[in-house]
mmCIF file of C-alpha atoms and ligand atoms in Angstrom:
data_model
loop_
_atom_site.group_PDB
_atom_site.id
_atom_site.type_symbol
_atom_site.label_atom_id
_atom_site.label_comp_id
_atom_site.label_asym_id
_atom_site.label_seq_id
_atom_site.Cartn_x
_atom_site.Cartn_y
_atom_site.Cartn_z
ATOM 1 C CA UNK A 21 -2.758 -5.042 -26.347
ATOM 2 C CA UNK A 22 -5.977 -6.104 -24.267
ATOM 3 C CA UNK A 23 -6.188 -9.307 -22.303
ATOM 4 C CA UNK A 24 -9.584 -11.742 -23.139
ATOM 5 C CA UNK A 25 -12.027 -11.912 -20.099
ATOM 6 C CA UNK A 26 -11.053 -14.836 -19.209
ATOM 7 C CA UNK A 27 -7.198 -14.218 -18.651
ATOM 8 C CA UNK A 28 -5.095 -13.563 -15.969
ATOM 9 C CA UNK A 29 -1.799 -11.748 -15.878
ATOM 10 C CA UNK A 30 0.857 -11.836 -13.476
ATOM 11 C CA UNK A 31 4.254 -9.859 -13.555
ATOM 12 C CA UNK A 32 6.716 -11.806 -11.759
ATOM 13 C CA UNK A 33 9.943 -9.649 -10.958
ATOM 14 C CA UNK A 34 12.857 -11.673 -11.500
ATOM 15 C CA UNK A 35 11.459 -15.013 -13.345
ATOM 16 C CA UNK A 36 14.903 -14.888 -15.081
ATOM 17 C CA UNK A 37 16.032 -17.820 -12.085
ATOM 18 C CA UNK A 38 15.019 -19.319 -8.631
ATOM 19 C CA UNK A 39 11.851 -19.242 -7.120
ATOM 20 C CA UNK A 40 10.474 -16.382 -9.621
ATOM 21 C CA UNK A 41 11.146 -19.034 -12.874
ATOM 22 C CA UNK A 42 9.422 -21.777 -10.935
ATOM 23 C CA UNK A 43 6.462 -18.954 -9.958
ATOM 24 C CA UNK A 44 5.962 -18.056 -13.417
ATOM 25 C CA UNK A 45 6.077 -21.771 -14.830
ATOM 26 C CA UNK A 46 3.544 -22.851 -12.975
ATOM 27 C CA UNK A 47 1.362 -19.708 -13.599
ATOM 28 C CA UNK A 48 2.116 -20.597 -17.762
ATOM 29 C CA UNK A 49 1.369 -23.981 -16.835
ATOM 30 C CA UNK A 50 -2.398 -22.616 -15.503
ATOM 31 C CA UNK A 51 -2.537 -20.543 -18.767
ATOM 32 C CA UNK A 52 -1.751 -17.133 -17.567
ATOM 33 C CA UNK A 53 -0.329 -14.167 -19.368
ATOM 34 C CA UNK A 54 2.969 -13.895 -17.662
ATOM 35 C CA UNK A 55 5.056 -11.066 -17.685
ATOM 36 C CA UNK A 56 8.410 -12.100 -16.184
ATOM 37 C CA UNK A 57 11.532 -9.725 -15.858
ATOM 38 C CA UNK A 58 15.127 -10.275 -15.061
ATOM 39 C CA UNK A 59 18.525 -9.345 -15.712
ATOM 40 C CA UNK A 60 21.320 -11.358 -16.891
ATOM 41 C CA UNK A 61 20.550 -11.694 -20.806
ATOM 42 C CA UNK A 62 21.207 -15.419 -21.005
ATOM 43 C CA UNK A 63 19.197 -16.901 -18.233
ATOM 44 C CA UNK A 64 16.297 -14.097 -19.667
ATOM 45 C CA UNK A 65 16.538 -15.930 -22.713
ATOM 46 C CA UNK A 66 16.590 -18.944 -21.389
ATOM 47 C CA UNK A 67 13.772 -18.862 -19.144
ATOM 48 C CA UNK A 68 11.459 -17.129 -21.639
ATOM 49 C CA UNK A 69 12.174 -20.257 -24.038
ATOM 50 C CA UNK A 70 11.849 -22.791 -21.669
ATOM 51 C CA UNK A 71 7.943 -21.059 -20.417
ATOM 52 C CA UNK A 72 6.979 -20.626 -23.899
ATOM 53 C CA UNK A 73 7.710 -24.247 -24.019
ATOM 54 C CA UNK A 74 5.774 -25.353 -21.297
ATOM 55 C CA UNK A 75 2.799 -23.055 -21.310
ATOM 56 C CA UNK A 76 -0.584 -24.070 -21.022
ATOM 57 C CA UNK A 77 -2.964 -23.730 -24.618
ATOM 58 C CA UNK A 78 -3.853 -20.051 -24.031
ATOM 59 C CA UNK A 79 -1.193 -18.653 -22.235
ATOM 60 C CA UNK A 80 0.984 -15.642 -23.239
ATOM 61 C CA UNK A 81 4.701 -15.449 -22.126
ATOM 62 C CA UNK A 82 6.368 -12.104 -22.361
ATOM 63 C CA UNK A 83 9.210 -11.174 -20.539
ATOM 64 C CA UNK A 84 11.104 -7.792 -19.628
ATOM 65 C CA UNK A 85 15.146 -7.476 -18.967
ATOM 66 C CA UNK A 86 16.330 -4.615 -16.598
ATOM 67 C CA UNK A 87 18.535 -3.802 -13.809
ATOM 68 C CA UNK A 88 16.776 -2.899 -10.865
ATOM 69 C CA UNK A 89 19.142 -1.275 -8.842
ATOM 70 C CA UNK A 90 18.926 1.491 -11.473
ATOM 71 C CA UNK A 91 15.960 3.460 -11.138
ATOM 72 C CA UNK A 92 15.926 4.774 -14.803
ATOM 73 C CA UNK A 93 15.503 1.490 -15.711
ATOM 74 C CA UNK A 94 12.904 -0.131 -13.090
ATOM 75 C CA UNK A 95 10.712 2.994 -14.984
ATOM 76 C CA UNK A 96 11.404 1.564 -18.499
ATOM 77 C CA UNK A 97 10.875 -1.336 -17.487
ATOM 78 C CA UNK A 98 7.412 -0.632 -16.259
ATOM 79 C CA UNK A 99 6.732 1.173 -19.138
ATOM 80 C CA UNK A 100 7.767 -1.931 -21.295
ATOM 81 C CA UNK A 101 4.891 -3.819 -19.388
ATOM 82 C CA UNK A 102 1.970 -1.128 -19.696
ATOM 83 C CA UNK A 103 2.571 -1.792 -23.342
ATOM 84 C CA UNK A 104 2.110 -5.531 -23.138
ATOM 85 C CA UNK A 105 -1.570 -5.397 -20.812
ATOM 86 C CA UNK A 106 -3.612 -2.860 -19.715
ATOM 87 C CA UNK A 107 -4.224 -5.021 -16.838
ATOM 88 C CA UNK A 108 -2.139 -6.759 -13.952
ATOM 89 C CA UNK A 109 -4.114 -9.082 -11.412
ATOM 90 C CA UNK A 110 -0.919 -10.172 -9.496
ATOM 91 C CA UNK A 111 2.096 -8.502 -9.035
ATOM 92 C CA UNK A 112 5.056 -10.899 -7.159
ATOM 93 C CA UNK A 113 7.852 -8.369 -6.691
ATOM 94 C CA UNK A 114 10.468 -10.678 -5.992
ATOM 95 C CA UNK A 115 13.432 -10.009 -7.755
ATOM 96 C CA UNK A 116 16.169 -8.992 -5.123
ATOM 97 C CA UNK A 117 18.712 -10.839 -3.245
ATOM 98 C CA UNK A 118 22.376 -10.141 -1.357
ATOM 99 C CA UNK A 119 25.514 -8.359 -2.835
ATOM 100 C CA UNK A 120 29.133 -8.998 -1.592
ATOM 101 C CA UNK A 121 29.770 -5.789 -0.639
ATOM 102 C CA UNK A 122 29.021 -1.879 -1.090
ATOM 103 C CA UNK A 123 27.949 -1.278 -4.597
ATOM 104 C CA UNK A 124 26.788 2.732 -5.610
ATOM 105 C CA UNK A 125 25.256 3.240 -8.545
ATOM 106 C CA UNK A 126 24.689 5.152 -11.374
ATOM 107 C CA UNK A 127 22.463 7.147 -9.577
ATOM 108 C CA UNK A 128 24.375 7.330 -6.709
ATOM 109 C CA UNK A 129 21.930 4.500 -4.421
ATOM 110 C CA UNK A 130 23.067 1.585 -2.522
ATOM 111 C CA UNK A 131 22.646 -1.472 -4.600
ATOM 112 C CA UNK A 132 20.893 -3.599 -2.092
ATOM 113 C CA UNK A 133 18.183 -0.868 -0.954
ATOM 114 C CA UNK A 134 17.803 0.154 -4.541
ATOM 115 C CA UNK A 135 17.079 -3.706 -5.874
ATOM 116 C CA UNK A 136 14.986 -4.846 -2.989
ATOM 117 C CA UNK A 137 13.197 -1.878 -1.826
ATOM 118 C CA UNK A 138 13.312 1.321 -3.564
ATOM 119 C CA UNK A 139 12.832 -1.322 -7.091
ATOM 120 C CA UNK A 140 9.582 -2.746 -5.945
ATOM 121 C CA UNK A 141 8.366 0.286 -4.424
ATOM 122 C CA UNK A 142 8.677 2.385 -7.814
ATOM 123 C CA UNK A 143 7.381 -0.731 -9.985
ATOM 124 C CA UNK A 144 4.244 -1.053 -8.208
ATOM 125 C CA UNK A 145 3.608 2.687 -8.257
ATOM 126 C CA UNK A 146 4.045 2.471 -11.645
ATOM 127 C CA UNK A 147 1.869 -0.461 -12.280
ATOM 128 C CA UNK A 148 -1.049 1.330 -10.157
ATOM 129 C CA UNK A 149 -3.064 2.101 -13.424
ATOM 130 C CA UNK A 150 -2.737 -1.581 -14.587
ATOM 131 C CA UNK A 151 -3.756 -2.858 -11.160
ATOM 132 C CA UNK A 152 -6.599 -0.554 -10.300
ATOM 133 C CA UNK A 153 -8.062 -1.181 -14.160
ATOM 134 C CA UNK A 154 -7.907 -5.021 -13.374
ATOM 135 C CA UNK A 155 -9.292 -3.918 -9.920
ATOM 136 C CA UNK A 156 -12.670 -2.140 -11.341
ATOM 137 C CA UNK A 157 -13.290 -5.706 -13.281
ATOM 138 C CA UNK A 158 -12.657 -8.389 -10.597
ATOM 139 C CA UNK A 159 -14.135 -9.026 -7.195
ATOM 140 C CA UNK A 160 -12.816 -7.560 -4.525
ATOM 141 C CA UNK A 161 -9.647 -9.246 -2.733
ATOM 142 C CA UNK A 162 -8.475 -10.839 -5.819
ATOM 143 C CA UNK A 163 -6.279 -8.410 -7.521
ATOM 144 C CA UNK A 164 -2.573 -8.825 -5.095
ATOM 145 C CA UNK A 165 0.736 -7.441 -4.899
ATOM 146 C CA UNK A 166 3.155 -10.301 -3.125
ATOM 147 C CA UNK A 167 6.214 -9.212 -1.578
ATOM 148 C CA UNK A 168 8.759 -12.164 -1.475
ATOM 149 C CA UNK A 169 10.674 -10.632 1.345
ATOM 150 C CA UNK A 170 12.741 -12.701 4.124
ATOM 151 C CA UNK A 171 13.037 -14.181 7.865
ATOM 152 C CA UNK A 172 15.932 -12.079 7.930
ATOM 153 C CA UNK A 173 13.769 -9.134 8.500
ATOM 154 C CA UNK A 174 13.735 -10.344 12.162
ATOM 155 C CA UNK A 175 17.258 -9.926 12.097
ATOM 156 C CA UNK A 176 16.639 -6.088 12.005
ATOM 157 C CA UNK A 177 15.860 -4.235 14.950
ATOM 158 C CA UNK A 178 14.310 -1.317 12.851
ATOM 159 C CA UNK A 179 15.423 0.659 9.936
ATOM 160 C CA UNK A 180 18.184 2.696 9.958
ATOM 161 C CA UNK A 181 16.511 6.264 9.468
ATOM 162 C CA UNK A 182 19.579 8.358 9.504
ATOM 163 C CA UNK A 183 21.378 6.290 6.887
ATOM 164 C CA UNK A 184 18.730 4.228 5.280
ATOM 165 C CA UNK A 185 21.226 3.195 2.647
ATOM 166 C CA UNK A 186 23.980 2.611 4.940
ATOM 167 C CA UNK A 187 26.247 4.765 3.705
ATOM 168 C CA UNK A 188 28.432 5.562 6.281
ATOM 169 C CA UNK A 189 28.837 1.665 7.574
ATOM 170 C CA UNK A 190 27.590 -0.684 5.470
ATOM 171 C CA UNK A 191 27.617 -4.648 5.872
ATOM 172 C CA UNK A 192 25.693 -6.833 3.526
ATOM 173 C CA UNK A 193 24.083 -9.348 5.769
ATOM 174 C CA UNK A 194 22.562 -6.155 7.715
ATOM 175 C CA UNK A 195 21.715 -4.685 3.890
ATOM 176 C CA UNK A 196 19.938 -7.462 3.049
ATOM 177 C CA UNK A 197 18.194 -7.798 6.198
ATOM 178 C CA UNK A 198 16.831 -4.350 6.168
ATOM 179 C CA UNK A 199 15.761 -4.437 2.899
ATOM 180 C CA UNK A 200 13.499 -7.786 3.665
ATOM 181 C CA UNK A 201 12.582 -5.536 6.820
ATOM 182 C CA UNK A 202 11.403 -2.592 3.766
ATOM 183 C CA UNK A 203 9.543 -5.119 1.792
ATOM 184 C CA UNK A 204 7.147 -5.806 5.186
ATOM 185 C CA UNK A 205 6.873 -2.347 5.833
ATOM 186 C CA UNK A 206 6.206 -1.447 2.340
ATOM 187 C CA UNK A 207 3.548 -4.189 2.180
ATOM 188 C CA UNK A 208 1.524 -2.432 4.980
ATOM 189 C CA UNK A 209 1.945 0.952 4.234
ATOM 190 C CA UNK A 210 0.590 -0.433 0.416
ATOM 191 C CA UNK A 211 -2.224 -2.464 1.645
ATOM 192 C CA UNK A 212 -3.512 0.503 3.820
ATOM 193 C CA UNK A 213 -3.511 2.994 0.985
ATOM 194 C CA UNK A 214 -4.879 -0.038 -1.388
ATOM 195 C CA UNK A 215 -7.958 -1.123 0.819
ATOM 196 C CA UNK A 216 -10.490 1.140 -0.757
ATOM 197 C CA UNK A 217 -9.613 0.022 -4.446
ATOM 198 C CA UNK A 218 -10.106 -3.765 -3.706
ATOM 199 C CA UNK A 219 -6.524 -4.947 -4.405
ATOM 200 C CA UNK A 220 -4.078 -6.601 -1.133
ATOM 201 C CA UNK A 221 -0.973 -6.727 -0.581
ATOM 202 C CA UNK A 222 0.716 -9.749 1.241
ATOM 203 C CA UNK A 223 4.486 -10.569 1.886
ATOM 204 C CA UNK A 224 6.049 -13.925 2.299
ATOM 205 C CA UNK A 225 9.333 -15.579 3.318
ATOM 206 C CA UNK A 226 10.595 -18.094 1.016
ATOM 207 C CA UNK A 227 12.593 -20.525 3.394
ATOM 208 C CA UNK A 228 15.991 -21.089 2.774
ATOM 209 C CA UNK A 229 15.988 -22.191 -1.090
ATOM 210 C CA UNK A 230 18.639 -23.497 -3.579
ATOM 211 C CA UNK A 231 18.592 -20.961 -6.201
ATOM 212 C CA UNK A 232 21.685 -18.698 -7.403
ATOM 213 C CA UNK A 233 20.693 -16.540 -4.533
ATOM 214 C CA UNK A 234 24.383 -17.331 -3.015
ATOM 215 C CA UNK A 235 26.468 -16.485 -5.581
ATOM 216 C CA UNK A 236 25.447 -12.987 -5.409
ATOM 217 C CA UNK A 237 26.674 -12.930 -1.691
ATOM 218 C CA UNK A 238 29.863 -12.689 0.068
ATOM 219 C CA UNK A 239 32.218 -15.658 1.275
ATOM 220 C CA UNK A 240 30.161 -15.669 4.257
ATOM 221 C CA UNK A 241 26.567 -16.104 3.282
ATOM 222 C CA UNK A 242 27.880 -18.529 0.369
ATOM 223 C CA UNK A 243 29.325 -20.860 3.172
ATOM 224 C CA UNK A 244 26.457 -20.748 5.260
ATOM 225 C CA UNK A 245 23.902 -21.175 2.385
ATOM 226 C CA UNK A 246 26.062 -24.433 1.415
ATOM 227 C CA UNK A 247 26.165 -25.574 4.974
ATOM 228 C CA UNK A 248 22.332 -25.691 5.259
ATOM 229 C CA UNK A 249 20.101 -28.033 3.822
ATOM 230 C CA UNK A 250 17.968 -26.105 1.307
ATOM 231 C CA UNK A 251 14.037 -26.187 -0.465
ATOM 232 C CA UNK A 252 13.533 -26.284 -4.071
ATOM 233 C CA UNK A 253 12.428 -23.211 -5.355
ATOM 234 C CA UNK A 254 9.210 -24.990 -6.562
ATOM 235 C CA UNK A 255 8.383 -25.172 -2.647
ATOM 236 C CA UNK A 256 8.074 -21.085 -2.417
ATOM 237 C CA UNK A 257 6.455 -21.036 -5.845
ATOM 238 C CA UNK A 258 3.499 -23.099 -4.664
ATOM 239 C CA UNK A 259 3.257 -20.519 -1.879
ATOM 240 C CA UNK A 260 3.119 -17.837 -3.736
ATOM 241 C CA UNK A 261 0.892 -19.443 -6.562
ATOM 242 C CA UNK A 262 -1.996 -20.459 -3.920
ATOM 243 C CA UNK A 263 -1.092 -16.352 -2.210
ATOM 244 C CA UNK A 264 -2.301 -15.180 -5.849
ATOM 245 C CA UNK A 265 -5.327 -17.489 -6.016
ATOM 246 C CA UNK A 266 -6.763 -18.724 -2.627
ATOM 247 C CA UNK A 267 -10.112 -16.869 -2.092
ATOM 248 C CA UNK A 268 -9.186 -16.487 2.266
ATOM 249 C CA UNK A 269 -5.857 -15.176 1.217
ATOM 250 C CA UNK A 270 -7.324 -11.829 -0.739
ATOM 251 C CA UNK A 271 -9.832 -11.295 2.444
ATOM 252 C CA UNK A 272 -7.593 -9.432 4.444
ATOM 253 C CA UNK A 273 -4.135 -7.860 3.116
ATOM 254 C CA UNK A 274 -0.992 -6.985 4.870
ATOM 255 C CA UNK A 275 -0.437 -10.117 6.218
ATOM 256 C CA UNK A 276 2.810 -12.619 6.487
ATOM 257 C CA UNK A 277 2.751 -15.882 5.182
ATOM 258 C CA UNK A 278 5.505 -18.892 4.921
ATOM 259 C CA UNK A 279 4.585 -22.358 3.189
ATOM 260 C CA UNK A 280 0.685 -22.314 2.838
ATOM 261 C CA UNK A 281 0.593 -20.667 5.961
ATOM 262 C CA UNK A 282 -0.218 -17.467 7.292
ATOM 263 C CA UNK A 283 2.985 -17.007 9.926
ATOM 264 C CA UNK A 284 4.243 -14.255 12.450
ATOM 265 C CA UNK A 285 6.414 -11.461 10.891
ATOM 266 C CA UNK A 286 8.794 -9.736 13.757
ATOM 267 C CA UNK A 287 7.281 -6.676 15.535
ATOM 268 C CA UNK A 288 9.381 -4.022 13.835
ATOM 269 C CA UNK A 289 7.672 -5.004 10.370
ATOM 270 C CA UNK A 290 3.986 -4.424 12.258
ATOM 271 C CA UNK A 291 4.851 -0.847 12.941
ATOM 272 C CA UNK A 292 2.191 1.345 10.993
ATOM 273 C CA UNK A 293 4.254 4.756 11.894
ATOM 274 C CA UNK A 294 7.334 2.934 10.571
ATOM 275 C CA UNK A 295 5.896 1.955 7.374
ATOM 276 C CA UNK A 296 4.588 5.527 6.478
ATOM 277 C CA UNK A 297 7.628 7.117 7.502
ATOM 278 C CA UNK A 298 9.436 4.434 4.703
ATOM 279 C CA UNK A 299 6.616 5.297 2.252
ATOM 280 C CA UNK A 300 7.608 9.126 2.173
ATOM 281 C CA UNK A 301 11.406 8.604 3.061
ATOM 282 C CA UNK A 302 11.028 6.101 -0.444
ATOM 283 C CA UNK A 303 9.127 8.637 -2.258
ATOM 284 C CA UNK A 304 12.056 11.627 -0.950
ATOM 285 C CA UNK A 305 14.547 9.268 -1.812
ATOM 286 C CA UNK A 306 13.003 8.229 -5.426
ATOM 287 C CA UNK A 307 12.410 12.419 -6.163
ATOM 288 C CA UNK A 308 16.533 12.904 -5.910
ATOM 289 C CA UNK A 309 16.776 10.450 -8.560
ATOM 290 C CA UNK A 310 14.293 12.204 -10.956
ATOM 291 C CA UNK A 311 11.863 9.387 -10.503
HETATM 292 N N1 NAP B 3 17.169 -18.276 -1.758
HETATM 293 C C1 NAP B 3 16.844 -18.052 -0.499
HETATM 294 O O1 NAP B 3 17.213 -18.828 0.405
HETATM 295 C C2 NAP B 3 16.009 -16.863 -0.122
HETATM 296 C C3 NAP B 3 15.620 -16.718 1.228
HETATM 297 C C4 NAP B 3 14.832 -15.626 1.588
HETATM 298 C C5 NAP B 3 14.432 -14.720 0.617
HETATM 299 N N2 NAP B 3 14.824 -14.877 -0.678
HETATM 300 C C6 NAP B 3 14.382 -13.874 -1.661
HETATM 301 O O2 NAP B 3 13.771 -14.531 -2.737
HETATM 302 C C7 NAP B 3 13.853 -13.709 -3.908
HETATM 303 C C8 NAP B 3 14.303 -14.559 -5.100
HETATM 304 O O3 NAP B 3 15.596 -15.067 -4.848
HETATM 305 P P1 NAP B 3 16.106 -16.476 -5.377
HETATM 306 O O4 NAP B 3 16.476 -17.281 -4.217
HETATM 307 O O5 NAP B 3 15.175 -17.038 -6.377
HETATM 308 O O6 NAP B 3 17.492 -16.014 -6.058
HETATM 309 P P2 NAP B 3 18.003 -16.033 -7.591
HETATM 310 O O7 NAP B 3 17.986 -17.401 -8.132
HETATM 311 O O8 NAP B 3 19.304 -15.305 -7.569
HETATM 312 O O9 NAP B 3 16.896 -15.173 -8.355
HETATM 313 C C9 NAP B 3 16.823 -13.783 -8.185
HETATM 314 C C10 NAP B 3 16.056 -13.174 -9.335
HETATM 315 O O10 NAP B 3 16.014 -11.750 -9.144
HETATM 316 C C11 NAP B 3 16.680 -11.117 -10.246
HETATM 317 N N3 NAP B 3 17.440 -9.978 -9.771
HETATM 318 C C12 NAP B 3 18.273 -9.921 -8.704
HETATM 319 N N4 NAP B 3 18.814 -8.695 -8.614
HETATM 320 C C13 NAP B 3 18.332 -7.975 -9.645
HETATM 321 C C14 NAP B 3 18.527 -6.658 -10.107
HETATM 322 N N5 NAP B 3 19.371 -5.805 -9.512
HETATM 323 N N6 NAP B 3 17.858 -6.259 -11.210
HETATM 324 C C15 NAP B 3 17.008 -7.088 -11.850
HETATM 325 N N7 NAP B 3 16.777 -8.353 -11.470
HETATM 326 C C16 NAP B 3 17.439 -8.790 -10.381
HETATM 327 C C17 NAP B 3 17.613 -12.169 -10.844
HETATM 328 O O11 NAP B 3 17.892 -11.830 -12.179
HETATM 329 P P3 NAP B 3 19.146 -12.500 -13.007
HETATM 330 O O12 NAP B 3 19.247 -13.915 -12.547
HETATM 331 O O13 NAP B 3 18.677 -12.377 -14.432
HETATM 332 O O14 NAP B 3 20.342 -11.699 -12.679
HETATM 333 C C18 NAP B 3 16.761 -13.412 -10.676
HETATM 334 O O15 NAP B 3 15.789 -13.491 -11.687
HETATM 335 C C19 NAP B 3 14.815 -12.579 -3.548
HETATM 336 O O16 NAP B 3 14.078 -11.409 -3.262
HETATM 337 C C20 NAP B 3 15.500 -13.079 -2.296
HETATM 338 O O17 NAP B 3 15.939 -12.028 -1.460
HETATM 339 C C21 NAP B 3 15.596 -15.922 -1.060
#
């Protein structure tokens, strides 16, 4: 399938709910091709209805269901979408969130890292091809990879090299908080190797949003979720939607940014040593798996 001049694609990971559905509406609503994924079959369903529905004369809606704490299928997945473009001119890996507790899985990873790390580190290296063709036909700065990661980074010191999955004492809140830590470092690390090709890579925190991002979590994170007044996820999606098209955004890549703003990520996440020693620790880690 090849895209018209004149259209854009997007994959957004996880458009199944939250602030990836209200990215990808308003990308149909521009008349992109949007490529959404998710995971629970219903709200897929739903979701891929409901942007068919309100999609701009032009667009395209596709949308690809996976679990991405299983590698296998992160891979399939990404196969699934080289067959629907050759190219990609923004990729939002943001699918991801909290778990209640230690989850292994079929592969043997930790359900947390896998989903919101080692997912969106394997997707985009799969999606290279689409990226770099989309790349070779756009000006510079405009083809982007957007990391929806967290504040909660800056409640990790630094990664946990011995253990990165947290094997031997896991908690989710300190899961979760590394992994948003993984996304910035992953970001950098991506950008750096990316510069020559023309395509950046940006991260963003979402602000505390009312999404099902809760009810994925443990009694504590549920009660302080419901305790705190929370965004709509339209509020990130404009974010990210002006990160994908704003002409000073795509000058310079690795960079933070937090409702229309460019913003200060924690120190930890601005370590370049750090964030190749995740890239090959991610690749070792990915190579176990067969992947
Ligand atoms: N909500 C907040 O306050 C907040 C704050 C900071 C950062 N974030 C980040 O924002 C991103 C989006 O979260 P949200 O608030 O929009 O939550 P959400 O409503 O739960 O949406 C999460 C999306 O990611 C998908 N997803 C989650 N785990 C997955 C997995 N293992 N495999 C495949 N897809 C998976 C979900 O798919 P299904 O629904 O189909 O299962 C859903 O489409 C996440 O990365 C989250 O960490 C959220």
């Amino acid at each position: 399938m090849t895209n018209t001049a004149e259209t854009r694609t997007v994959v957004v990971t996880g458009a199944s709910s939250g602030i990836g559905r209200a990215s990808a509406e308003t990308f149909a609503r521009m008349g992109w091709h949007v490529i959404g994924t998710g995971r629970n079959p219903e709200r897929c369903e739903e979701a891929v209805t409901a942007l068919r529905k309100m999609a701009a004369p032009g667009a395209r809606v596709d949308f690809v269901r996976g679990d991405f704490s299983e590698m296998a299928d992160v891979r399939r997945v990404a196969s699934e979408i080289a067959a629907l473009t050759d190219r990609i001119h923004v990729l939002v890996n943001n699918a991801g969130g909290v778990r209640d507790g230690l989850y292994r899985t079929s592969e043997g990873l930790e359900a947390t890292f896998a989903a919101n790390h080692l997912a969106p580190f394997l997707l985009t290296r799969e999606l290279l091809p689409q990226l770099e063709r989309a790349a070779a036909k756009s000006p510079a700065g405009t083809v982007r990879v957007i990391a929806v990661s967290s504040s909660g980074h800056m409640g990790c010191p630094d990664m946990n090299w011995d253990d990165l999955m947290m094997l031997e004492n896991f908690a989710p809140a300190q899961a979760y908080c590394q992994a948003k830590l993984a996304n910035l470092l992953f970001t950098r690390e991506l950008n750096r190797r990316l510069a020559g090709k023309g395509i950046v890579a940006q991260a963003m925190h979402p602000g505390r949003v009312s999404s099902n991002f809760a009810s994925h979590g443990d009694e504590a994170m549920q009660s302080y979720m419901s305790q705190n007044e929370c965004i709509t996820p339209e509020q990130p999606a404009r974010t990210i939607v002006w990160m994908a098209t704003d002409p000073e955004v795509g000058r310079k890549g690795g960079r933070y940014f937090h409702d229309l703003a460019e913003a200060e990520p924690a120190p930890q996440a601005c370590d370049d040593a750090a964030a190749e020693r995740l890239w090959k620790e991610s690749e070792r880690i990915l190579d176990t798996v067969g992947c």
